[in-house]
Short mmCIF file of C-alpha atoms in Angstrom, two decimals:
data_model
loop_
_atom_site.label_atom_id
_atom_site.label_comp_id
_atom_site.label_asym_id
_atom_site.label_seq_id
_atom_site.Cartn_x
_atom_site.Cartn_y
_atom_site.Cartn_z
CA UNK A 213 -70.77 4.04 44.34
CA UNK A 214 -73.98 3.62 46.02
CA UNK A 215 -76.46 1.50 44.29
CA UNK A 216 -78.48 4.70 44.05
CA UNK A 217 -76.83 5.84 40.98
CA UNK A 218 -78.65 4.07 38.91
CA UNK A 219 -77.73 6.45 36.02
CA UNK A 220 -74.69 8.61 37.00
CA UNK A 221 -74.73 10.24 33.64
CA UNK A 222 -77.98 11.44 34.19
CA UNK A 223 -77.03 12.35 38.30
CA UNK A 224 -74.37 14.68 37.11
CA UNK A 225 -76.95 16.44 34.65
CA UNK A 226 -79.43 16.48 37.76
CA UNK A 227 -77.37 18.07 40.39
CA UNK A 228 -76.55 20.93 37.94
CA UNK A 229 -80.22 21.71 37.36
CA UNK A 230 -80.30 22.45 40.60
CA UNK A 231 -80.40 25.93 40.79
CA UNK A 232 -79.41 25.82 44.55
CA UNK A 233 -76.22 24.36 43.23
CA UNK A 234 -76.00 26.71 40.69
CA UNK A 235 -76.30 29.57 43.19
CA UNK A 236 -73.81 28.24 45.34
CA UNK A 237 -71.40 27.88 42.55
CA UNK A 238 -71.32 30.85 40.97
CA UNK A 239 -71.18 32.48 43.93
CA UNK A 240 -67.72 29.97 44.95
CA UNK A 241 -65.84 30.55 41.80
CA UNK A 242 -67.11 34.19 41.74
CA UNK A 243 -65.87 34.96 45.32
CA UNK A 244 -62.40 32.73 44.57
CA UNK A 245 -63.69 30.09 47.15
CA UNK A 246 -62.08 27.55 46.41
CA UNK A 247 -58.27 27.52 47.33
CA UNK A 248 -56.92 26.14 44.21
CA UNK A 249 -58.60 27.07 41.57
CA UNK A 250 -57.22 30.62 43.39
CA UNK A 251 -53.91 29.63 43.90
CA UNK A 252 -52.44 27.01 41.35
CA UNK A 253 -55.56 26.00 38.46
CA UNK A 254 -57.13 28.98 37.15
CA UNK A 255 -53.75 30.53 36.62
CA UNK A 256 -52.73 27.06 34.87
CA UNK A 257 -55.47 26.59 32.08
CA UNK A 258 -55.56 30.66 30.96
CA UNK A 259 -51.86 29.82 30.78
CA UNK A 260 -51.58 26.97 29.12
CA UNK A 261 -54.62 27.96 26.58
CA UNK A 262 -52.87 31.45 25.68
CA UNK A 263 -49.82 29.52 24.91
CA UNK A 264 -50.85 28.63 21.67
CA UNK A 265 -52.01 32.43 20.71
CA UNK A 266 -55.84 31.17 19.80
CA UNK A 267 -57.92 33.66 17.71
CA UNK A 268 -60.96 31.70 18.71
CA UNK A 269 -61.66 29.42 21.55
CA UNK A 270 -64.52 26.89 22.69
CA UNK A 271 -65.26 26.73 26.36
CA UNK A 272 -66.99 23.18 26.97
CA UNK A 273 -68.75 22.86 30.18
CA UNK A 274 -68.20 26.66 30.37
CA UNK A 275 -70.43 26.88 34.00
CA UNK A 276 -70.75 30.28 35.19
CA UNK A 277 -68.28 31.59 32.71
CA UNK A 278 -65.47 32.80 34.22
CA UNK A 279 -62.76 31.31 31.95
CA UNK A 280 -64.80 32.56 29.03
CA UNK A 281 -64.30 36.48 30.20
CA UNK A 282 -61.24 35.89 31.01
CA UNK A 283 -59.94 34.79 27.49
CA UNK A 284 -62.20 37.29 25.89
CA UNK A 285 -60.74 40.26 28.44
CA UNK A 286 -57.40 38.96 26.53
CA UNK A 287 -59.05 40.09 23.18
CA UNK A 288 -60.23 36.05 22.41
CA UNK A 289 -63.17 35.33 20.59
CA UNK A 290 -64.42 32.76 23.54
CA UNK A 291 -67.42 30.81 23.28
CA UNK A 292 -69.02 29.15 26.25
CA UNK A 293 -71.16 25.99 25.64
CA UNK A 294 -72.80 24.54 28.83
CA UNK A 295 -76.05 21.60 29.13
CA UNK A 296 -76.85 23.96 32.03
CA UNK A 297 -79.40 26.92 30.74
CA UNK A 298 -79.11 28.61 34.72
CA UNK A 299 -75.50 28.37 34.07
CA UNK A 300 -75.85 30.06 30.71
CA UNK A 301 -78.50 32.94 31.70
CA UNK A 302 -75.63 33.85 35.08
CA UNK A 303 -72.66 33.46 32.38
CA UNK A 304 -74.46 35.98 29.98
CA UNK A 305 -75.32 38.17 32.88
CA UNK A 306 -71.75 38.61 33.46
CA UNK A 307 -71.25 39.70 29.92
CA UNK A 308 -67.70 39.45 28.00
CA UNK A 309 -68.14 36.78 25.42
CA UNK A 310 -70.29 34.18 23.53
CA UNK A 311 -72.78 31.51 25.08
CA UNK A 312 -74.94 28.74 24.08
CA UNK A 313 -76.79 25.99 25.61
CA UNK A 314 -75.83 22.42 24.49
CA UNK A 315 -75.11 19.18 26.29
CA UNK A 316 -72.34 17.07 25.60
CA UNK A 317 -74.50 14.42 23.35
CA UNK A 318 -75.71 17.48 21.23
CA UNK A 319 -72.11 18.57 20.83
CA UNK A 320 -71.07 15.13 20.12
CA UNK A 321 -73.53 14.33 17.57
CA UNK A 322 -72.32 17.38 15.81
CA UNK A 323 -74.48 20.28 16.36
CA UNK A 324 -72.31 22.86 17.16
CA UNK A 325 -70.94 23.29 14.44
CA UNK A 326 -68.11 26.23 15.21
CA UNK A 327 -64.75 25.69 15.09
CA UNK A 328 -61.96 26.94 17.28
CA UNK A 329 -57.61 27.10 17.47
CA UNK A 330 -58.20 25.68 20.99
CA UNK A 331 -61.28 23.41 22.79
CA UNK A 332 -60.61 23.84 26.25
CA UNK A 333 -62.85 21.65 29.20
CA UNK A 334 -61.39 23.32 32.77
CA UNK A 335 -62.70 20.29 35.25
CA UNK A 336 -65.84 19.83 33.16
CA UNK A 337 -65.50 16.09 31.77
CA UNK A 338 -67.26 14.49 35.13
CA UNK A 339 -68.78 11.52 33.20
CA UNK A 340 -67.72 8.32 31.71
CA UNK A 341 -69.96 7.05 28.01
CA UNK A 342 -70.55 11.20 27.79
CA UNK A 343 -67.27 12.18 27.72
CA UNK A 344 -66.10 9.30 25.76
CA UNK A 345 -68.45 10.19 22.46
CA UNK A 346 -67.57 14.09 23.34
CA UNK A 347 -63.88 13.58 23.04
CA UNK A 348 -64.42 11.45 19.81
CA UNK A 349 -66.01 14.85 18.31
CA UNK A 350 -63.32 17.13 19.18
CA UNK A 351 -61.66 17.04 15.99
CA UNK A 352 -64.36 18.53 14.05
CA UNK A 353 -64.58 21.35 16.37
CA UNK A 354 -60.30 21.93 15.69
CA UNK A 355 -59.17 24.80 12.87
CA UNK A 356 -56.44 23.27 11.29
CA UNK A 357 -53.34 22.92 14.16
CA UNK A 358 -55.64 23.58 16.85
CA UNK A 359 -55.62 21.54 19.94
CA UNK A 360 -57.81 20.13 23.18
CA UNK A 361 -56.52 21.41 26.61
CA UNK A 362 -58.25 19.40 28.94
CA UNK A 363 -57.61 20.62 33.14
CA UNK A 364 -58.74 17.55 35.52
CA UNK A 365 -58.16 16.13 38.92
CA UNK A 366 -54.67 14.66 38.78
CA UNK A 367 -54.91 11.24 38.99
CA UNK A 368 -52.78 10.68 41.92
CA UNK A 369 -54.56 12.92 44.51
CA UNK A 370 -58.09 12.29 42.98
CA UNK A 371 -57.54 8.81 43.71
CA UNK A 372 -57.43 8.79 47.52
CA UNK A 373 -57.56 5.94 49.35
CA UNK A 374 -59.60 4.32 46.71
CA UNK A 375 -58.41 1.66 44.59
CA UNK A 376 -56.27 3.36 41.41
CA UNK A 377 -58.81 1.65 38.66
CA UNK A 378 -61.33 3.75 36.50
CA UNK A 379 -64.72 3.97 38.05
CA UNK A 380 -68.10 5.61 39.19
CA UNK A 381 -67.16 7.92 42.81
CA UNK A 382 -69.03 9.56 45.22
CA UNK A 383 -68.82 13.45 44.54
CA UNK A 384 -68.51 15.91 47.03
CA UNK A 385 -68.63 20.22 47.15
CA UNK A 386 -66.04 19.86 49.93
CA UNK A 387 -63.95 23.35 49.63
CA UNK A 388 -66.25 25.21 47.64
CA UNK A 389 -68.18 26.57 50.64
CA UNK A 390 -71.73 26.32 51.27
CA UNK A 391 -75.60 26.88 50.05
CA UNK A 392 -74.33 23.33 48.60
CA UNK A 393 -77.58 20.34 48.24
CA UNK A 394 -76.84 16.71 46.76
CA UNK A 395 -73.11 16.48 45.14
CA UNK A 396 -72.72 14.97 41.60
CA UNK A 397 -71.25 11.46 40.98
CA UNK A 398 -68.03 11.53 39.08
CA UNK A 399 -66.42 9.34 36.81
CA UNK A 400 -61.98 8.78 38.37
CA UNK A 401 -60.11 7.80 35.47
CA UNK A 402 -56.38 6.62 35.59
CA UNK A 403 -53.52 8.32 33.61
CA UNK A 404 -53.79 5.08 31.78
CA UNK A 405 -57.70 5.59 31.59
CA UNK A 406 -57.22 8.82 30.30
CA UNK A 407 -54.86 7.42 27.31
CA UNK A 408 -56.76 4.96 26.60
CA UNK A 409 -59.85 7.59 25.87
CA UNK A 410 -57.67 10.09 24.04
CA UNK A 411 -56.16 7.03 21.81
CA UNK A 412 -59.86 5.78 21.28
CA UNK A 413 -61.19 9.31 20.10
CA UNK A 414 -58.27 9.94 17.29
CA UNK A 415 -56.11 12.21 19.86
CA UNK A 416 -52.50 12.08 20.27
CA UNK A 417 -50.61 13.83 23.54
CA UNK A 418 -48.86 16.71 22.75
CA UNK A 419 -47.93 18.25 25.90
CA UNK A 420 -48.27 17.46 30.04
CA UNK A 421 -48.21 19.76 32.45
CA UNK A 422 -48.51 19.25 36.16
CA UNK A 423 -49.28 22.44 38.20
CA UNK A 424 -47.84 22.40 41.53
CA UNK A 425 -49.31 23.54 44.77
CA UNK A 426 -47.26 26.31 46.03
CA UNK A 427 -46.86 24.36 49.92
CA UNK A 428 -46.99 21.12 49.49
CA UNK A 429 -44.89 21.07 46.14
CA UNK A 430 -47.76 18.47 45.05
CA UNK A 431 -49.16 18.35 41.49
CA UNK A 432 -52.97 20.21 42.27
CA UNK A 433 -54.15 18.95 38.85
CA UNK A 434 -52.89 17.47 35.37
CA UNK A 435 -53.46 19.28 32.06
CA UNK A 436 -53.45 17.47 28.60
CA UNK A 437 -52.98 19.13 25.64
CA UNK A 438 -54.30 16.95 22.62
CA UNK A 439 -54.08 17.07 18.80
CA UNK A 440 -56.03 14.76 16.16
CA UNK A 441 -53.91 12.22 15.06
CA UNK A 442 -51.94 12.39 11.76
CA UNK B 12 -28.32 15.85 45.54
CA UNK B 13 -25.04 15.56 47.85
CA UNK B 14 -22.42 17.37 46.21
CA UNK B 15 -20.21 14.43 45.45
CA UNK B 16 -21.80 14.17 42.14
CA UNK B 17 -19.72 16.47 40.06
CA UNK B 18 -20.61 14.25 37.22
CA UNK B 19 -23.80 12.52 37.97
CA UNK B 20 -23.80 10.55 34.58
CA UNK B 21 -20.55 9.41 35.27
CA UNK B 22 -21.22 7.68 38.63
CA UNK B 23 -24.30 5.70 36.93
CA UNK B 24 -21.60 3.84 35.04
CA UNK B 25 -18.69 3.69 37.42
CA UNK B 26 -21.17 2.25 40.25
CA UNK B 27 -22.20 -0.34 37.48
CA UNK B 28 -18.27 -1.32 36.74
CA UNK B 29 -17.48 -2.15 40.11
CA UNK B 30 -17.96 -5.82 39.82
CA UNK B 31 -19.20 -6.46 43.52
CA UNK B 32 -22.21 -4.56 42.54
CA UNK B 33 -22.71 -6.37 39.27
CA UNK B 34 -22.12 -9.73 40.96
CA UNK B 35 -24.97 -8.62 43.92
CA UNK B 36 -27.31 -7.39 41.45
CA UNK B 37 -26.92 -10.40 38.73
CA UNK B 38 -28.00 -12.63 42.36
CA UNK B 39 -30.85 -10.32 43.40
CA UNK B 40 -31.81 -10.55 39.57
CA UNK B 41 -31.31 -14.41 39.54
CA UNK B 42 -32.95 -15.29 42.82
CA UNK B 43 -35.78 -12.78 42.23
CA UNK B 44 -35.40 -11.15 45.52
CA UNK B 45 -36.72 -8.06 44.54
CA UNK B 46 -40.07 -8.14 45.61
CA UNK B 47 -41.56 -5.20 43.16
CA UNK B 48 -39.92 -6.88 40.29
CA UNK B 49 -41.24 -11.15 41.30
CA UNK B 50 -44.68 -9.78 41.88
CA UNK B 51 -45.68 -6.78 39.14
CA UNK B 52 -43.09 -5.45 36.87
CA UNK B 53 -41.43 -8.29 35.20
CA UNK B 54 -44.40 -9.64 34.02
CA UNK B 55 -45.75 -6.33 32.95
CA UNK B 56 -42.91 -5.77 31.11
CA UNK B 57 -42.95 -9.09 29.08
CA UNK B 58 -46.29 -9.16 28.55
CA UNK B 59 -46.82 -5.26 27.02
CA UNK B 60 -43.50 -5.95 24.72
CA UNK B 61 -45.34 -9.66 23.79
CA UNK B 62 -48.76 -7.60 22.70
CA UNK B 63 -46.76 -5.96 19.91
CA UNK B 64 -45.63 -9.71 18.67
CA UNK B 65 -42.31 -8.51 17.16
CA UNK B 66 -39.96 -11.09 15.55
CA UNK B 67 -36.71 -9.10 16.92
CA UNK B 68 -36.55 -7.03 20.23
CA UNK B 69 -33.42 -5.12 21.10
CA UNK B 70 -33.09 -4.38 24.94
CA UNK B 71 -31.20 -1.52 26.15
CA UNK B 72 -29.39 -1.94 29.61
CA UNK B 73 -30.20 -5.22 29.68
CA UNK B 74 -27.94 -5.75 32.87
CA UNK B 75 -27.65 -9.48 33.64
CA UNK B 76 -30.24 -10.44 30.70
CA UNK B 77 -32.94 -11.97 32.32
CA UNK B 78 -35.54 -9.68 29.96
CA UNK B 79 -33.38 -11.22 26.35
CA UNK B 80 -33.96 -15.13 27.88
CA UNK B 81 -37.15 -14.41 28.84
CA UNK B 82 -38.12 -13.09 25.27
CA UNK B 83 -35.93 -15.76 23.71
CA UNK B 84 -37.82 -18.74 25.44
CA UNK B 85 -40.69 -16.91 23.31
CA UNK B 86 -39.34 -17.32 20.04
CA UNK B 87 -38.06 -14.10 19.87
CA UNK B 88 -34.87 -12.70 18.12
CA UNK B 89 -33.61 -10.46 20.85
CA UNK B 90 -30.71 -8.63 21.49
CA UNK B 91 -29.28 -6.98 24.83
CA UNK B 92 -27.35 -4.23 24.74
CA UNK B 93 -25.35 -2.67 27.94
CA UNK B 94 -22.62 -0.76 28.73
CA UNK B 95 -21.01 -2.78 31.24
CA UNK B 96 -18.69 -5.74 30.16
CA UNK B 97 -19.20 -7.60 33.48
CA UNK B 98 -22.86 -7.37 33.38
CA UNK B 99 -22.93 -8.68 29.53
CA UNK B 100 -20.48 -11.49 30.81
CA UNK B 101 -22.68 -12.53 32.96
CA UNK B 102 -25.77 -12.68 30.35
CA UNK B 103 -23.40 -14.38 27.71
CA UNK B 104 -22.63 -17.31 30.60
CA UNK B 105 -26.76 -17.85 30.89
CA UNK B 106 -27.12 -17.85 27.29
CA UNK B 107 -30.54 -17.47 25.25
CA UNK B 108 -30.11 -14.55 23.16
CA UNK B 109 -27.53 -12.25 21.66
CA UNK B 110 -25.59 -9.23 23.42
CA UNK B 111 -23.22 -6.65 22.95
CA UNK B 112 -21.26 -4.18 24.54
CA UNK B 113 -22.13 -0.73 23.96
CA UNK B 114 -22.92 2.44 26.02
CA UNK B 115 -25.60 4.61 25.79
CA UNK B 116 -23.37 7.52 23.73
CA UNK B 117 -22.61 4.96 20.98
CA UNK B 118 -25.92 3.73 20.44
CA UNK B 119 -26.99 7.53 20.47
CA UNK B 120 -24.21 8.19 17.60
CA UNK B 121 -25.82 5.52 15.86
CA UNK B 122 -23.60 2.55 16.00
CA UNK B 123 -25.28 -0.05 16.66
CA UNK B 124 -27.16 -0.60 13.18
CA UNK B 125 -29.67 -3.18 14.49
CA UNK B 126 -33.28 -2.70 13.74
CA UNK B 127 -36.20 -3.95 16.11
CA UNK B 128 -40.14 -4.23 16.01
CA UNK B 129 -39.94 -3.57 19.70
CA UNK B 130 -36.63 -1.51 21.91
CA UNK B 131 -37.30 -1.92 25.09
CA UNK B 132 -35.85 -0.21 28.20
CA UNK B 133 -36.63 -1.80 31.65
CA UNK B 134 -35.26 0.24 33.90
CA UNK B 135 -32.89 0.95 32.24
CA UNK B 136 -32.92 5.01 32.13
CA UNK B 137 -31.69 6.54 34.86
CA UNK B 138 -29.57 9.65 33.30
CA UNK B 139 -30.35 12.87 31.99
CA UNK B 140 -28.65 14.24 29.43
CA UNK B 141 -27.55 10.82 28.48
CA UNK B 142 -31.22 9.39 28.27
CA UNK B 143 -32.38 11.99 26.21
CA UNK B 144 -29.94 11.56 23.23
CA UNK B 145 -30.38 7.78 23.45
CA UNK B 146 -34.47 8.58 23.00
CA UNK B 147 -33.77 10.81 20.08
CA UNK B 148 -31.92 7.88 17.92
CA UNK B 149 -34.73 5.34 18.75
CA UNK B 150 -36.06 5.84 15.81
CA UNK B 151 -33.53 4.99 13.66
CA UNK B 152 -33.58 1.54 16.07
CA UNK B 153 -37.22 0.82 14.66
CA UNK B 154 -38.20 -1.16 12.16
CA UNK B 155 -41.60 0.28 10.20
CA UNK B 156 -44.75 0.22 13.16
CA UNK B 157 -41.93 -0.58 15.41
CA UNK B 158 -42.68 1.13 19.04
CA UNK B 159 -40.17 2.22 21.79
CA UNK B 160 -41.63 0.38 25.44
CA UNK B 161 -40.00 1.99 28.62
CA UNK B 162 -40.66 0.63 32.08
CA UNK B 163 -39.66 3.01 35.00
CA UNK B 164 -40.41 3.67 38.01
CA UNK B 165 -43.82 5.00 38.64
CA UNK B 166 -43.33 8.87 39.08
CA UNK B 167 -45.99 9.09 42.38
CA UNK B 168 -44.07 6.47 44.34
CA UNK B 169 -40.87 7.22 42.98
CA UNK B 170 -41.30 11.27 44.28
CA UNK B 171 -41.79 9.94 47.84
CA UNK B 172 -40.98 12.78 49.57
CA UNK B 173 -38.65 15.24 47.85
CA UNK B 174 -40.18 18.01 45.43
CA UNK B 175 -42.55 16.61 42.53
CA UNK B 176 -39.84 18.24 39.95
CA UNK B 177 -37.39 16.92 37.78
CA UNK B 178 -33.44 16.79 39.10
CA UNK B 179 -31.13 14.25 40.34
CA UNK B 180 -31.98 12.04 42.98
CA UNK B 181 -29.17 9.98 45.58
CA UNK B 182 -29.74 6.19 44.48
CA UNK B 183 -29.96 2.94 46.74
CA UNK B 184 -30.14 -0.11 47.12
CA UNK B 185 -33.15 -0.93 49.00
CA UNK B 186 -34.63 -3.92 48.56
CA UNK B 187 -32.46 -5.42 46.08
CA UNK B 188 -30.59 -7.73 48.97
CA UNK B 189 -27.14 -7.86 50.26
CA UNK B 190 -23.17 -7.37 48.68
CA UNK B 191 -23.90 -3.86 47.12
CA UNK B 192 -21.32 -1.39 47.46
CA UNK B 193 -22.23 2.55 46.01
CA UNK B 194 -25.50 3.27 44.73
CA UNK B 195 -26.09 5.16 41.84
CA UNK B 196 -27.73 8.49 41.41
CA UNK B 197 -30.77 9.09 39.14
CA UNK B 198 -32.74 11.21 37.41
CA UNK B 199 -36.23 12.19 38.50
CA UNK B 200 -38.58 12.45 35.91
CA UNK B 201 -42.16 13.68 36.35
CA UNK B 202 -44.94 12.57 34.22
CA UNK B 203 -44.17 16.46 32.71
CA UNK B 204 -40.89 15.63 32.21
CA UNK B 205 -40.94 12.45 30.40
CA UNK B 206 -43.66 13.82 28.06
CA UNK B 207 -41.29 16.61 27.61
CA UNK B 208 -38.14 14.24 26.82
CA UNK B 209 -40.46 11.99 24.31
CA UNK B 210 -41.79 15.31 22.39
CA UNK B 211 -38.42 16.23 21.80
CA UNK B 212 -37.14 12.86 20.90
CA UNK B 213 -39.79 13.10 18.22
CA UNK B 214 -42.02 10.10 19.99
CA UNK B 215 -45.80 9.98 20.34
CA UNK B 216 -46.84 8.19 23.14
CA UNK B 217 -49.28 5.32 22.34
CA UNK B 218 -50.14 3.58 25.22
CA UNK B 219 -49.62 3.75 28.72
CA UNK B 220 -49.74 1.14 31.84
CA UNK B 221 -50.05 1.49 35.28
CA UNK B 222 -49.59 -2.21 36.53
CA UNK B 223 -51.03 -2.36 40.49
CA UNK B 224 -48.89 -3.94 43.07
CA UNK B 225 -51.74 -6.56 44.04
CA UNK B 226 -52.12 -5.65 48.24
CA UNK B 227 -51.75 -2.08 47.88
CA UNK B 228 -53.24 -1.57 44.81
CA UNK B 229 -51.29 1.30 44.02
CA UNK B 230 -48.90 1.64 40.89
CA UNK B 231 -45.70 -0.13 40.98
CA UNK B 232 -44.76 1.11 38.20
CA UNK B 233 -45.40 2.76 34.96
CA UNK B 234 -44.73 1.78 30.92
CA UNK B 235 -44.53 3.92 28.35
CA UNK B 236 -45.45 2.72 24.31
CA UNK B 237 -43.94 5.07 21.62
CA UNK B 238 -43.85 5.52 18.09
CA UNK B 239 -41.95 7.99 16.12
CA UNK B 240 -44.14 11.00 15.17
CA UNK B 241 -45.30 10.42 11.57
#
């Protein structure tokens, strides 16, 4: 971490009110830039969300809204919630399902007030304190039975040659093409890290899955699915 | 998987019955020359079992014992429990605890009629089919907040090379020293597939631990806490 992130929180808010970034974003996952998202992780959350047959599902850190259409193409009632309004004005450009504008604290102090069979984040929980309070908040956002699928950077690749602790990293847009300007810090947490959270918000582990990359037979990216505890 | 292993689950236990093997392995135990174990695991192991501060422990493949003395210089009421006669002579001659002879089949049929605040496996499950009934009757093993803690070998490191999927694996000896005859084959368990096995054993995972080996920093290891579902 670079002693310029004072704030990180706040640096991962920044770089997505960038509309440059936006732009460039849109225009990645849009144009299926980025290899796997194409070939393994897009495939893997619709999946693993239609699984459990939701009626209605919440879209958290929604971005340009491409999981949201893509539920709501398979007759879901999908709501998108994203801090970012440029992210929000492109989503509802696109059309096919519900937006609104809310950052994580909002959600987590309760204001959204909606409820869905399935809460799904797709590589959107970047932060550390943020994410924390927003998992803690999931359960009142849960119809009875319903559960948190959560996609993220599998531990063991995201790590790198870092040390395997939780902790503040350097972000990059490396494989999402370009039109790119300053990359947002990110918060690496540990399988254990990631327990720890869950366990600390009320949510027990339901299910693991582990998509694999179709060459190297590597896990691409971990997905949790989560229920409140009994 | 070399095609040998007609019975894979059978050549776990006849490599343990060959008493060369259990008189090497009792040595490497003894003389800690297993580097992974002297430096990381051992401790981790004794210290996330000593954070639940049970009264009784029951150990399941305790091999040569080390884990019931080690507990029973604590205070601790523990019993190993392994399927190999040699290996539980060998624990009786060292004293400090109380052992019997069972396999993993019996204890799964419920015959061993011992309750625990803490069962602990350390390295101790390296079947399939055999693994997964002894998981399902850990609950009848538990006494009320008891918890199930399973070291094993970290699934990143333990892949190495071969596909990140569950299936048999050829065993060795590596590292453990000199004197070893056969080495056992194993099953491969992802992180997928031991969430899998623990859903269906009706356990909720409650913790997890990812002790580092202190030069590389990497995971040695990994331990699994687990409580029956409520």
């Amino acid at each position: 971490m670079k002693p310029t992130h004072i704030d990180p929180e706040r640096d991962i808010l920044a770089v997505w009110h960038d509309r440059g970034n936006v732009a460039a974003w849109s225009r990645a996952v849009r144009e299926r830039r980025i290899a796997s998202r194409r070939l393994v992780t897009d495939a893997a959350v619709v999946s693993t969300v239609c699984t459990r047959s939701p009626r209605r599902v919440i879209d958290l850190g929604c971005g340009e809204g491409w999981l949201v259409r893509a539920l709501a193409e398979r007759g879901i009632d999908a709501l998108g919630v994203d801090a970012v309004p440029a992210l929000i004005e492109v989503a509802r450009a696109a059309g096919g399902g519900r937006y609104r504008v809310m950052d994580y604290a909002a959600v987590a102090a309760g204001e959204l007030r909606e409820r869905a069979d399935v809460v799904v984040c797709n590589f959107s929980l970047l932060g550390c304190e943020s994410v924390d309070a927003l998992l803690r908040a999931i359960p009142l956002l849960l119809s009875p039975a319903g559960v948190l699928v959560i996609q993220t950077l599998h531990p063991w690749s995201a790590c790198d040659e870092a040390p395997y602790r939780d902790g503040w990293r350097e972000g990059s847009w490396t494989g999402c093409g370009d039109g790119f300007g300053e990359a947002a810090p990110w918060y690496f947490r540990t399988l254990a890290g990631w327990q720890q959270a869950f366990l600390a918000a009320g949510l027990a582990l339901a299910a693991v899955d582990e998509p694999l990359h179709p060459e190297t037979g590597r896990p691409v990216s971990i997905l949790f699915t989560l229920q409140p505890q009994a």
